[in-house]
PDB file of C-alpha atoms in Angstrom:
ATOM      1  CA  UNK A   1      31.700  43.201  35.422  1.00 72.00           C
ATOM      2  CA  UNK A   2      32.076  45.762  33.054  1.00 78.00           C
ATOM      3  CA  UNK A   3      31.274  43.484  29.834  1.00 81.00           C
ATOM      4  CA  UNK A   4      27.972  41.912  31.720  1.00 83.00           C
ATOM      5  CA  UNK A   5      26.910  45.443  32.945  1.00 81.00           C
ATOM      6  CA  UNK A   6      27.172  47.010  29.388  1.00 81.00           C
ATOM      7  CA  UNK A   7      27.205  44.625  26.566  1.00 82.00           C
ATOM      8  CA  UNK A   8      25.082  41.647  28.000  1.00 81.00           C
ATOM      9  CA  UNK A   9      22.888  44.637  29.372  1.00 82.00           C
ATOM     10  CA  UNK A  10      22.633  46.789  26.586  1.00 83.00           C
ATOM     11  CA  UNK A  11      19.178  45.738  25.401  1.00 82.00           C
ATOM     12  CA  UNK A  12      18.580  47.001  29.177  1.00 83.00           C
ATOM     13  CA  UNK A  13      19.826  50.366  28.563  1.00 84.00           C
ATOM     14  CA  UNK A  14      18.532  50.570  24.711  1.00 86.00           C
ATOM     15  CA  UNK A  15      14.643  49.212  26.313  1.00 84.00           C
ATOM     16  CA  UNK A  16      14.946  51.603  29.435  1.00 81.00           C
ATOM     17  CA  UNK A  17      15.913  54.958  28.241  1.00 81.00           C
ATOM     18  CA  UNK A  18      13.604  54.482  24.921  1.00 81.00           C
ATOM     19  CA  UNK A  19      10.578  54.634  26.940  1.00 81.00           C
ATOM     20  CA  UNK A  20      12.205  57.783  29.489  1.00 81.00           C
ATOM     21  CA  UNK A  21      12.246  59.182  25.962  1.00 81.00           C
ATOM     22  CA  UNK A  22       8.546  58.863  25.824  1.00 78.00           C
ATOM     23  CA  UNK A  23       7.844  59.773  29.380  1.00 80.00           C
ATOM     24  CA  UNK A  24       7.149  56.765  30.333  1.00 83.00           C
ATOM     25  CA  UNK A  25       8.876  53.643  31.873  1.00 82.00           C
ATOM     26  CA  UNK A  26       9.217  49.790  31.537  1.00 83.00           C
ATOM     27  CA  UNK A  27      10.770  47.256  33.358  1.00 83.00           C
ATOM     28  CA  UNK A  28      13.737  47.491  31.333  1.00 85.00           C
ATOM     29  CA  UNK A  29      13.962  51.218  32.974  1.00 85.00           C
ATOM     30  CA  UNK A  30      13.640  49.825  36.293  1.00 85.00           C
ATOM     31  CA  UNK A  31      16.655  47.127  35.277  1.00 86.00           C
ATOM     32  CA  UNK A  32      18.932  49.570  34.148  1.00 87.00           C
ATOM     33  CA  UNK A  33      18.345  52.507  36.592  1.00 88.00           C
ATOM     34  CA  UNK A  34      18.634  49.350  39.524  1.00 88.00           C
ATOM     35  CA  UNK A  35      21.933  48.169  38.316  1.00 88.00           C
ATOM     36  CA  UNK A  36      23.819  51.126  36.991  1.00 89.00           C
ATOM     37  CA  UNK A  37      23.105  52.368  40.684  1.00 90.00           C
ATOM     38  CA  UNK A  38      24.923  48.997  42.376  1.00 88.00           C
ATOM     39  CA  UNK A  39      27.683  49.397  39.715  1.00 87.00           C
ATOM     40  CA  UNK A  40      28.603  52.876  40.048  1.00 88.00           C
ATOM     41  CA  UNK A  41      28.079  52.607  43.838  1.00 85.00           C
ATOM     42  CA  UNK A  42      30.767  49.803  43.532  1.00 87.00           C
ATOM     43  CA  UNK A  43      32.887  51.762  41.560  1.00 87.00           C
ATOM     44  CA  UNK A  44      32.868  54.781  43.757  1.00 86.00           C
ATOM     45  CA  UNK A  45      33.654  52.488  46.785  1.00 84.00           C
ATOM     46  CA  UNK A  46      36.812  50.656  44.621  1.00 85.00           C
ATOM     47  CA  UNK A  47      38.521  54.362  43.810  1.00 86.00           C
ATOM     48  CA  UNK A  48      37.452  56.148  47.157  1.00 83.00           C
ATOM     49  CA  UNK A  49      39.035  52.532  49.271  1.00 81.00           C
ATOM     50  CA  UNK A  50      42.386  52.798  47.104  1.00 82.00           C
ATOM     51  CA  UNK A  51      42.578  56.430  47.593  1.00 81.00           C
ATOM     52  CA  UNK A  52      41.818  57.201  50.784  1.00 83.00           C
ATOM     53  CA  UNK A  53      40.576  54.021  52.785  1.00 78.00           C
ATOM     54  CA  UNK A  54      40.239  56.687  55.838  1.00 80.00           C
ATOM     55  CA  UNK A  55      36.820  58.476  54.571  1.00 80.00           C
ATOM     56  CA  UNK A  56      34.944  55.009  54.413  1.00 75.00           C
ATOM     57  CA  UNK A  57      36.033  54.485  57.915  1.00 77.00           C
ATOM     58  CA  UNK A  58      35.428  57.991  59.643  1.00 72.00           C
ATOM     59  CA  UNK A  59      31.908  57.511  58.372  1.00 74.00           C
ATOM     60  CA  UNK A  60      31.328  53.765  58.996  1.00 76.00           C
ATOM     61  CA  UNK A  61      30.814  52.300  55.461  1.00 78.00           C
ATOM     62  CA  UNK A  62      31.976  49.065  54.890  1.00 77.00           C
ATOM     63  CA  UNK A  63      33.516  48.451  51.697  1.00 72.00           C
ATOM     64  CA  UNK A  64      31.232  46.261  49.683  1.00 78.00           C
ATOM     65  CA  UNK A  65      30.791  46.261  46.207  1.00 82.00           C
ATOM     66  CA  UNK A  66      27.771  45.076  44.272  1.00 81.00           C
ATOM     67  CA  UNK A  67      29.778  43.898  41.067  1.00 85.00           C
ATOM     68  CA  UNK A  68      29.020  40.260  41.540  1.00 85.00           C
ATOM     69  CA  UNK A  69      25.264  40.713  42.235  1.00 86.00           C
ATOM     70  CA  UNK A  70      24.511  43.019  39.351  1.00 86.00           C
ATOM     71  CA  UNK A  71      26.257  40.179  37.235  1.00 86.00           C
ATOM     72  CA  UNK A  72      23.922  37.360  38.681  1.00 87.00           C
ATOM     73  CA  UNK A  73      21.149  39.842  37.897  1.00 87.00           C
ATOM     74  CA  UNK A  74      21.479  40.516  34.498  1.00 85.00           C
ATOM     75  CA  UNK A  75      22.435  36.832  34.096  1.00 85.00           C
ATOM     76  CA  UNK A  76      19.464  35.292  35.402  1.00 85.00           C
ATOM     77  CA  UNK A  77      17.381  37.730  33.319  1.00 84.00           C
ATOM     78  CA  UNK A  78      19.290  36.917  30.293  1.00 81.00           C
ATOM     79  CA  UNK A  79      18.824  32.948  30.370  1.00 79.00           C
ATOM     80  CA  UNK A  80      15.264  32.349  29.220  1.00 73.00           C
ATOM     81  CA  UNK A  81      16.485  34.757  26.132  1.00 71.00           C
ATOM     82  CA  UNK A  82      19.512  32.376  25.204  1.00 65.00           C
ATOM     83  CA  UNK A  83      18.948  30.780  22.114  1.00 61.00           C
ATOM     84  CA  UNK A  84      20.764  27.611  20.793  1.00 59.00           C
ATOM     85  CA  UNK A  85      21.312  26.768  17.442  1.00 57.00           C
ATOM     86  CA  UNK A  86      23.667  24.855  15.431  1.00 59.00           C
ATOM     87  CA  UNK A  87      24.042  25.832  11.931  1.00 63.00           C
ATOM     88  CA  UNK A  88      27.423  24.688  11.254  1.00 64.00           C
ATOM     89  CA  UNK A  89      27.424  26.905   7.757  1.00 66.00           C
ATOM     90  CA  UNK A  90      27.214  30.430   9.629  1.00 67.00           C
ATOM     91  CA  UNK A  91      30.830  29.830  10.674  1.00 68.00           C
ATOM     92  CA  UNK A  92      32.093  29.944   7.341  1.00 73.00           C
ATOM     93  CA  UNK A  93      32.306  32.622   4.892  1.00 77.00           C
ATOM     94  CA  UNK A  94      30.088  33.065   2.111  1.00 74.00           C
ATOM     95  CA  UNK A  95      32.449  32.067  -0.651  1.00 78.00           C
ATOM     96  CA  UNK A  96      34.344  28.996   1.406  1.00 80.00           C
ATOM     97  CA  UNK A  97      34.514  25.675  -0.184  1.00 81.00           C
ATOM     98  CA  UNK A  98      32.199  24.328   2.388  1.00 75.00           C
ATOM     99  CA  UNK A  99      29.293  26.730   1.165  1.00 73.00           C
ATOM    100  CA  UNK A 100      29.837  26.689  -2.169  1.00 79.00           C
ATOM    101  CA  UNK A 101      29.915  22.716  -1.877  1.00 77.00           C
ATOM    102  CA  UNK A 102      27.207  22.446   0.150  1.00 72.00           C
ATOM    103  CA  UNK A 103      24.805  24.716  -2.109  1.00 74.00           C
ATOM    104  CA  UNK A 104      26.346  22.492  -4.925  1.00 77.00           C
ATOM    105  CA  UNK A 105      24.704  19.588  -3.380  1.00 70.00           C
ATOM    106  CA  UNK A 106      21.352  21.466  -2.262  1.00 64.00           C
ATOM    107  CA  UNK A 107      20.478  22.216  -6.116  1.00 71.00           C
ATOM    108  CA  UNK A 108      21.591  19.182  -7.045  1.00 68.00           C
ATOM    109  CA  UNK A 109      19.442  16.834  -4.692  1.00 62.00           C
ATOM    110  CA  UNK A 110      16.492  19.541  -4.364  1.00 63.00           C
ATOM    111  CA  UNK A 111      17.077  19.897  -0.965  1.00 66.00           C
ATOM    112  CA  UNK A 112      20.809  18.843   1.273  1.00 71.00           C
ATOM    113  CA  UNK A 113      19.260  17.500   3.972  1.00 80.00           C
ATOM    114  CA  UNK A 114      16.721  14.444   4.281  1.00 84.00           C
ATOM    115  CA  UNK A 115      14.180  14.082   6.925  1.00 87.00           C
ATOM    116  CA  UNK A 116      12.066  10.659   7.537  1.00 88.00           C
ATOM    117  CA  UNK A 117       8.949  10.710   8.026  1.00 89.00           C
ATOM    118  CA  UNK A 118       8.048   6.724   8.989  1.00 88.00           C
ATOM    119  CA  UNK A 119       4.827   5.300   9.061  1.00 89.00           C
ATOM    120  CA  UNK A 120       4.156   1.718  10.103  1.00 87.00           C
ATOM    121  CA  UNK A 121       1.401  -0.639   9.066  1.00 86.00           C
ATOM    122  CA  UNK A 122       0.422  -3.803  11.539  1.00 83.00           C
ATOM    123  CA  UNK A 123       1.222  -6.484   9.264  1.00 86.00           C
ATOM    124  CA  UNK A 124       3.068  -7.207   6.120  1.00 87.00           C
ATOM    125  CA  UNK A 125       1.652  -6.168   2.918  1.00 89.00           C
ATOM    126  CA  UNK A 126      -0.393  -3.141   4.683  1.00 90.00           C
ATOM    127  CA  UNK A 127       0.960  -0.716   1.987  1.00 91.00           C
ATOM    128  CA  UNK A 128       0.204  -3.198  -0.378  1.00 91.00           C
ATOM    129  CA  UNK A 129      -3.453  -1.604  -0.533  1.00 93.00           C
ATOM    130  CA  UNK A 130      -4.657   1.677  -3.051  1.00 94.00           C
ATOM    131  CA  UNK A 131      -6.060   3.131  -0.091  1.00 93.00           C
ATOM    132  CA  UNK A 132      -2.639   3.151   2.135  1.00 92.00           C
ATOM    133  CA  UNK A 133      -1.201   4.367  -0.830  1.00 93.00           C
ATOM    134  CA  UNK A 134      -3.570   7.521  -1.464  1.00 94.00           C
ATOM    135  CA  UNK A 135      -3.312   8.725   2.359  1.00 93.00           C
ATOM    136  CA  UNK A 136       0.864   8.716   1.500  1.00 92.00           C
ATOM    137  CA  UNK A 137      -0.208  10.436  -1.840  1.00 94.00           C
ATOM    138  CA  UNK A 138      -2.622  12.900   0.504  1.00 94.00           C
ATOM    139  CA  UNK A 139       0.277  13.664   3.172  1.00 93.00           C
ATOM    140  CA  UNK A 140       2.663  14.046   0.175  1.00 94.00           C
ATOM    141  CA  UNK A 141       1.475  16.954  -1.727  1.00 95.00           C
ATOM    142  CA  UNK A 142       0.524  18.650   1.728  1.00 94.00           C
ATOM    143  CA  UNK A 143       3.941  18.718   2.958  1.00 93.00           C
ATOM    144  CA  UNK A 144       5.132  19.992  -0.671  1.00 92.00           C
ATOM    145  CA  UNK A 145       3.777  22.680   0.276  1.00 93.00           C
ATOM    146  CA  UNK A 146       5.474  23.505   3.455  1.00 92.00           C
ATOM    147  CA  UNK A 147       7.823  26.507   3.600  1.00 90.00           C
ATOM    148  CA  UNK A 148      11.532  25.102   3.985  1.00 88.00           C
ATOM    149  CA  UNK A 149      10.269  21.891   2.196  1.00 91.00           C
ATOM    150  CA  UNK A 150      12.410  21.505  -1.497  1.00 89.00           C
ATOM    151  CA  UNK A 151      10.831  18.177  -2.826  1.00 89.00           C
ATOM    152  CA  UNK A 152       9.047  14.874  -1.021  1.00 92.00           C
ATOM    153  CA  UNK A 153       9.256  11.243  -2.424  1.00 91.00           C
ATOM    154  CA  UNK A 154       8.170   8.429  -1.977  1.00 93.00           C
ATOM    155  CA  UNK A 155       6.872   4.564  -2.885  1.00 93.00           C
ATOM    156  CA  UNK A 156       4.021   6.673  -4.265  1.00 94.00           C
ATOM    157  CA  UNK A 157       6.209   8.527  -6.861  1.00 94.00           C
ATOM    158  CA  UNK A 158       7.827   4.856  -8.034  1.00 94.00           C
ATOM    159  CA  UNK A 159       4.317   3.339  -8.904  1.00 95.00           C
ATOM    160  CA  UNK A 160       2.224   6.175 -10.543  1.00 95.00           C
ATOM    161  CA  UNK A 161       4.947   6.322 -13.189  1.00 94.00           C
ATOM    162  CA  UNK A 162       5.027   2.579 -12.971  1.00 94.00           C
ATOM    163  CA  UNK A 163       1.386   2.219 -13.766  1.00 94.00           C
ATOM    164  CA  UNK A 164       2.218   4.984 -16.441  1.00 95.00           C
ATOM    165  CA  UNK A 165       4.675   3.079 -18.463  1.00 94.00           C
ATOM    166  CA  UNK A 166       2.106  -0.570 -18.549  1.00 92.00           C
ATOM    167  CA  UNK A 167      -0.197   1.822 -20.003  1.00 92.00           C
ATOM    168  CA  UNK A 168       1.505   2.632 -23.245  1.00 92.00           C
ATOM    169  CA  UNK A 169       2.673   6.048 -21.448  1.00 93.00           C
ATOM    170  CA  UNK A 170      -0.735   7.112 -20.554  1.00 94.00           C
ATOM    171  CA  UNK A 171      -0.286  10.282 -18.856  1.00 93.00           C
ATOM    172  CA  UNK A 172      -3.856   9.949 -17.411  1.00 93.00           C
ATOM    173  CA  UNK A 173      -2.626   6.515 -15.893  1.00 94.00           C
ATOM    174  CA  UNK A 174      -0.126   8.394 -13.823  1.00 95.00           C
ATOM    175  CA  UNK A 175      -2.442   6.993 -10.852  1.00 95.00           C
ATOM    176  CA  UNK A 176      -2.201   4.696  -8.031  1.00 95.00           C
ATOM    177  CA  UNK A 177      -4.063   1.423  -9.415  1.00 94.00           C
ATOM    178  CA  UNK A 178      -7.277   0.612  -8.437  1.00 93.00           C
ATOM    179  CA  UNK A 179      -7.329  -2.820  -7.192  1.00 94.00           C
ATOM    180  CA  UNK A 180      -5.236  -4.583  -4.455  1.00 93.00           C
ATOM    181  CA  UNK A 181      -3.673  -6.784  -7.142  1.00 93.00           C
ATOM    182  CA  UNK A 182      -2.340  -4.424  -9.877  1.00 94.00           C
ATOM    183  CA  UNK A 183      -0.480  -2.630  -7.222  1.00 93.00           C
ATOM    184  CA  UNK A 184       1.245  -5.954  -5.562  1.00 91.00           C
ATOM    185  CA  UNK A 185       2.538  -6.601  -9.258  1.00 92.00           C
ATOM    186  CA  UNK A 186       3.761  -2.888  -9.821  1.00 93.00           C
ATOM    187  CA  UNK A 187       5.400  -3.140  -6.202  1.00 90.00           C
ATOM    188  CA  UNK A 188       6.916  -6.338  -6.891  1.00 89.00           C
ATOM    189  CA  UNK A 189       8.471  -5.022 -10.196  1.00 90.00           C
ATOM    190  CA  UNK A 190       9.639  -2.070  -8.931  1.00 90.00           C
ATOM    191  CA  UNK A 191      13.986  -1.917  -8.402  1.00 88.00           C
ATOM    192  CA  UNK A 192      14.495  -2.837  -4.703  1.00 86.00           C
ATOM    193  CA  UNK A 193      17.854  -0.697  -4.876  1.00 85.00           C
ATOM    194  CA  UNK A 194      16.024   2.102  -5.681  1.00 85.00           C
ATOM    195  CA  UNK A 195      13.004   1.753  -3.519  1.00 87.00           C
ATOM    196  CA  UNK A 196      14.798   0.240  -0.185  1.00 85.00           C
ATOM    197  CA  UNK A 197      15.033   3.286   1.403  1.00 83.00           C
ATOM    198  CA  UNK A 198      11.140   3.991   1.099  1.00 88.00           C
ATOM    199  CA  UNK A 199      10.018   1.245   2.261  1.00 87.00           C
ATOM    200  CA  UNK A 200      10.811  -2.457   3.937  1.00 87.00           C
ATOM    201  CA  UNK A 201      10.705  -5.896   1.749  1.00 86.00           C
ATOM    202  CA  UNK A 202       7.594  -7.141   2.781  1.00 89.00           C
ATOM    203  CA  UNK A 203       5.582  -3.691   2.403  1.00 89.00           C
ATOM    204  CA  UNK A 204       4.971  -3.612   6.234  1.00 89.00           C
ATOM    205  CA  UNK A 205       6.398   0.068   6.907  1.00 88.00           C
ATOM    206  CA  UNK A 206       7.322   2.840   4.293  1.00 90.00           C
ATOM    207  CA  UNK A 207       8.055   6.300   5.026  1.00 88.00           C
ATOM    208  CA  UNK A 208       8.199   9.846   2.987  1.00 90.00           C
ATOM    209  CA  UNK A 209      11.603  11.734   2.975  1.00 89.00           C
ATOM    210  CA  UNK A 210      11.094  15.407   2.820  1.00 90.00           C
ATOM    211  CA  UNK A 211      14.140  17.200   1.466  1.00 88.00           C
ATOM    212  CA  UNK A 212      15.004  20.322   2.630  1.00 87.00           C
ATOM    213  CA  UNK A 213      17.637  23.064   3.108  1.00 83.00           C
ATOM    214  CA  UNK A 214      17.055  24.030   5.944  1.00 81.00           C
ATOM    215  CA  UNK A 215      20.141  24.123   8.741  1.00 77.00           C
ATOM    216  CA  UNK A 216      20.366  24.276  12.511  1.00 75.00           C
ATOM    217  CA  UNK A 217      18.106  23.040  15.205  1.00 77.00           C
ATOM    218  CA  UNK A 218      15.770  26.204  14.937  1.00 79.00           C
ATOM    219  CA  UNK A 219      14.934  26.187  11.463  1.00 83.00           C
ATOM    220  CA  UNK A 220      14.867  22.219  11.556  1.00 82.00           C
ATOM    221  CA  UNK A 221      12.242  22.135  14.630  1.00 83.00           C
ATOM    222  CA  UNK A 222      10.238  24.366  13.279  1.00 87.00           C
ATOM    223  CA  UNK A 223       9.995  22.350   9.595  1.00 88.00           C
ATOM    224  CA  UNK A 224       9.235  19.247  11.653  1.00 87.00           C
ATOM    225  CA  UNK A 225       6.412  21.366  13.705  1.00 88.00           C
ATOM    226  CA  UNK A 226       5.236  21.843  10.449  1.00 90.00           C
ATOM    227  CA  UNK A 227       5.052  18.324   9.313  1.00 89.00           C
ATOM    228  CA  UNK A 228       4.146  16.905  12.745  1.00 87.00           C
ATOM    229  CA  UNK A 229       0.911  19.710  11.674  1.00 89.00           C
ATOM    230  CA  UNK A 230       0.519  17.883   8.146  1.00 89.00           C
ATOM    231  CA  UNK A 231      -0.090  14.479   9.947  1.00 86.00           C
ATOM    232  CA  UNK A 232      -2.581  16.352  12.473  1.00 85.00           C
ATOM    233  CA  UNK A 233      -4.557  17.247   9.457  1.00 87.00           C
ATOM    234  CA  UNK A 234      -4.846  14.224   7.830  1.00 83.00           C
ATOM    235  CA  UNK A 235      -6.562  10.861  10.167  1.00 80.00           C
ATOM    236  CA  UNK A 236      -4.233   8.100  10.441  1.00 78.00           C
ATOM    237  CA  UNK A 237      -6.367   5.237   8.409  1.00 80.00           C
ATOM    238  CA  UNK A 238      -6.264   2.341  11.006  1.00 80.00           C
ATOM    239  CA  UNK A 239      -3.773  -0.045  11.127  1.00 76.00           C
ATOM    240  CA  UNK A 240      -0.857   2.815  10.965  1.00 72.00           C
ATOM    241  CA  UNK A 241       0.756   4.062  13.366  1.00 69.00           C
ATOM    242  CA  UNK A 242       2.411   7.608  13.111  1.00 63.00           C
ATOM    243  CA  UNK A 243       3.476   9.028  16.355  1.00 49.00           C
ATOM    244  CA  UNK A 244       6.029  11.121  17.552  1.00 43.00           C
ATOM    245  CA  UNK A 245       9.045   9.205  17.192  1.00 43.00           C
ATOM    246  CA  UNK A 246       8.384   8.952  13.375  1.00 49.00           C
ATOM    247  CA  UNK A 247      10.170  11.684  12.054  1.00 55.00           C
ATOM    248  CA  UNK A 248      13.968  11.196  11.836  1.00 51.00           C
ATOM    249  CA  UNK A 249      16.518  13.872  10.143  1.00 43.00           C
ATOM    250  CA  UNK A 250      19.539  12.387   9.274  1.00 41.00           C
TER     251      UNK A 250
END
């Protein structure tokens, strides 16, 4: 009882008597006055029954402590505050091999942690068309702007530079090509190793992975908030879909 009454109820007593210094009260007040009352009652009725059981007796006061209820109190109270996260990393110490390892990796991939964001065309060859390609480009350089977000690739990245090199190193031709053609040959040239895991063979579904360093399920939900936001903001073109189940961390 002690530990619930005083540590998980601190903020109770910290809340409460900050506003009594103010001459004023809060629910907090009420909280702690209400269950410092049922505790020291309890208390009082523990020492008074083990010293002399007698006086509880004479005056007709059944011995009944409070300890369990306060607990329940403060418990239920507590719950909607409880927060659950799991960043792994906070459990080690700031110069552990694990840290030092894992921001190893982080500056060398731009980002430790990849997150999928899928889109999927009705038919093969959808993201075979310029215009498929400049709503990826759009969504792109939106979410490379996101706080938590290190660097985003995609197909996109693989063909402007593409389209670059046929051009005698053109910078201006750093561009998604114009015509529905020039891209299926730039697409078909490109290295499948290196472009499997942005998109499927036949150009049906292709995706954008957003590289971050961001850890545990708080700071992760609220990147992917932030990305489900990105897609709000720009229309789907028709023919993809892009719904909740598109975004995948691995």
């Amino acid at each position: 009882a002690p530990p619930v009454q005083f540590w998980a109820g601190r903020m109770f007593y910290i809340s409460g008597l900050g506003a009594l210094r103010h001459r004023t009260a809060n629910m907090h007040t009420l909280l702690a006055l209400g269950t410092s009352v049922a505790y020291g009652y309890s208390v009082a009725l523990v020492f008074i029954d083990a010293l002399s059981p007698e006086i509880l007796s004479d005056h007709g006061i059944e011995a009944a402590v409070y300890f369990d209820t306060v607990a329940i109190i403060i418990a239920l109270i507590l719950i909607p505050r409880i927060v659950i996260d799991t960043d792994f990393l906070t459990f080690f110490n700031e110069d552990s091999e694990v840290r030092t390892d894992f921001a190893s990796v982080n500056r060398l991939l731009t980002g430790a942690i990849p997150i999928y964001v899928v889109f999927d065309g009705d038919e093969g060859g959808f993201f075979r068309d310029p215009e498929m390609l400049r709503y990826l480009q759009r969504v792109q350089k939106k979410l490379e702007k996101q706080d938590g977000v290190n660097q985003v690739m995609s197909t996109v990245d693989f063909v402007t530079r593409a389209n670059r090199a046929l051009a005698a190193d053109d910078p201006d031709e750093e561009r998604i090509p114009d015509s529905r053609m020039a891209l299926a040959e730039i697409m078909f040239m490109l290295p499948k190793d290196e472009t499997r895991r942005f998109q499927v063979s036949n150009h049906s579904s292709t995706n954008l992975v957003v590289r971050t360093a961001e850890l545990g399920s708080r700071s992760v939900s609220a990147l992917e908030k932030r990305i489900r936001s990105v897609l709000g903001e720009e229309k789907l073109p028709p023919g993809i879909s892009a719904d909740g189940k598109t975004i995948i961390g691995n």
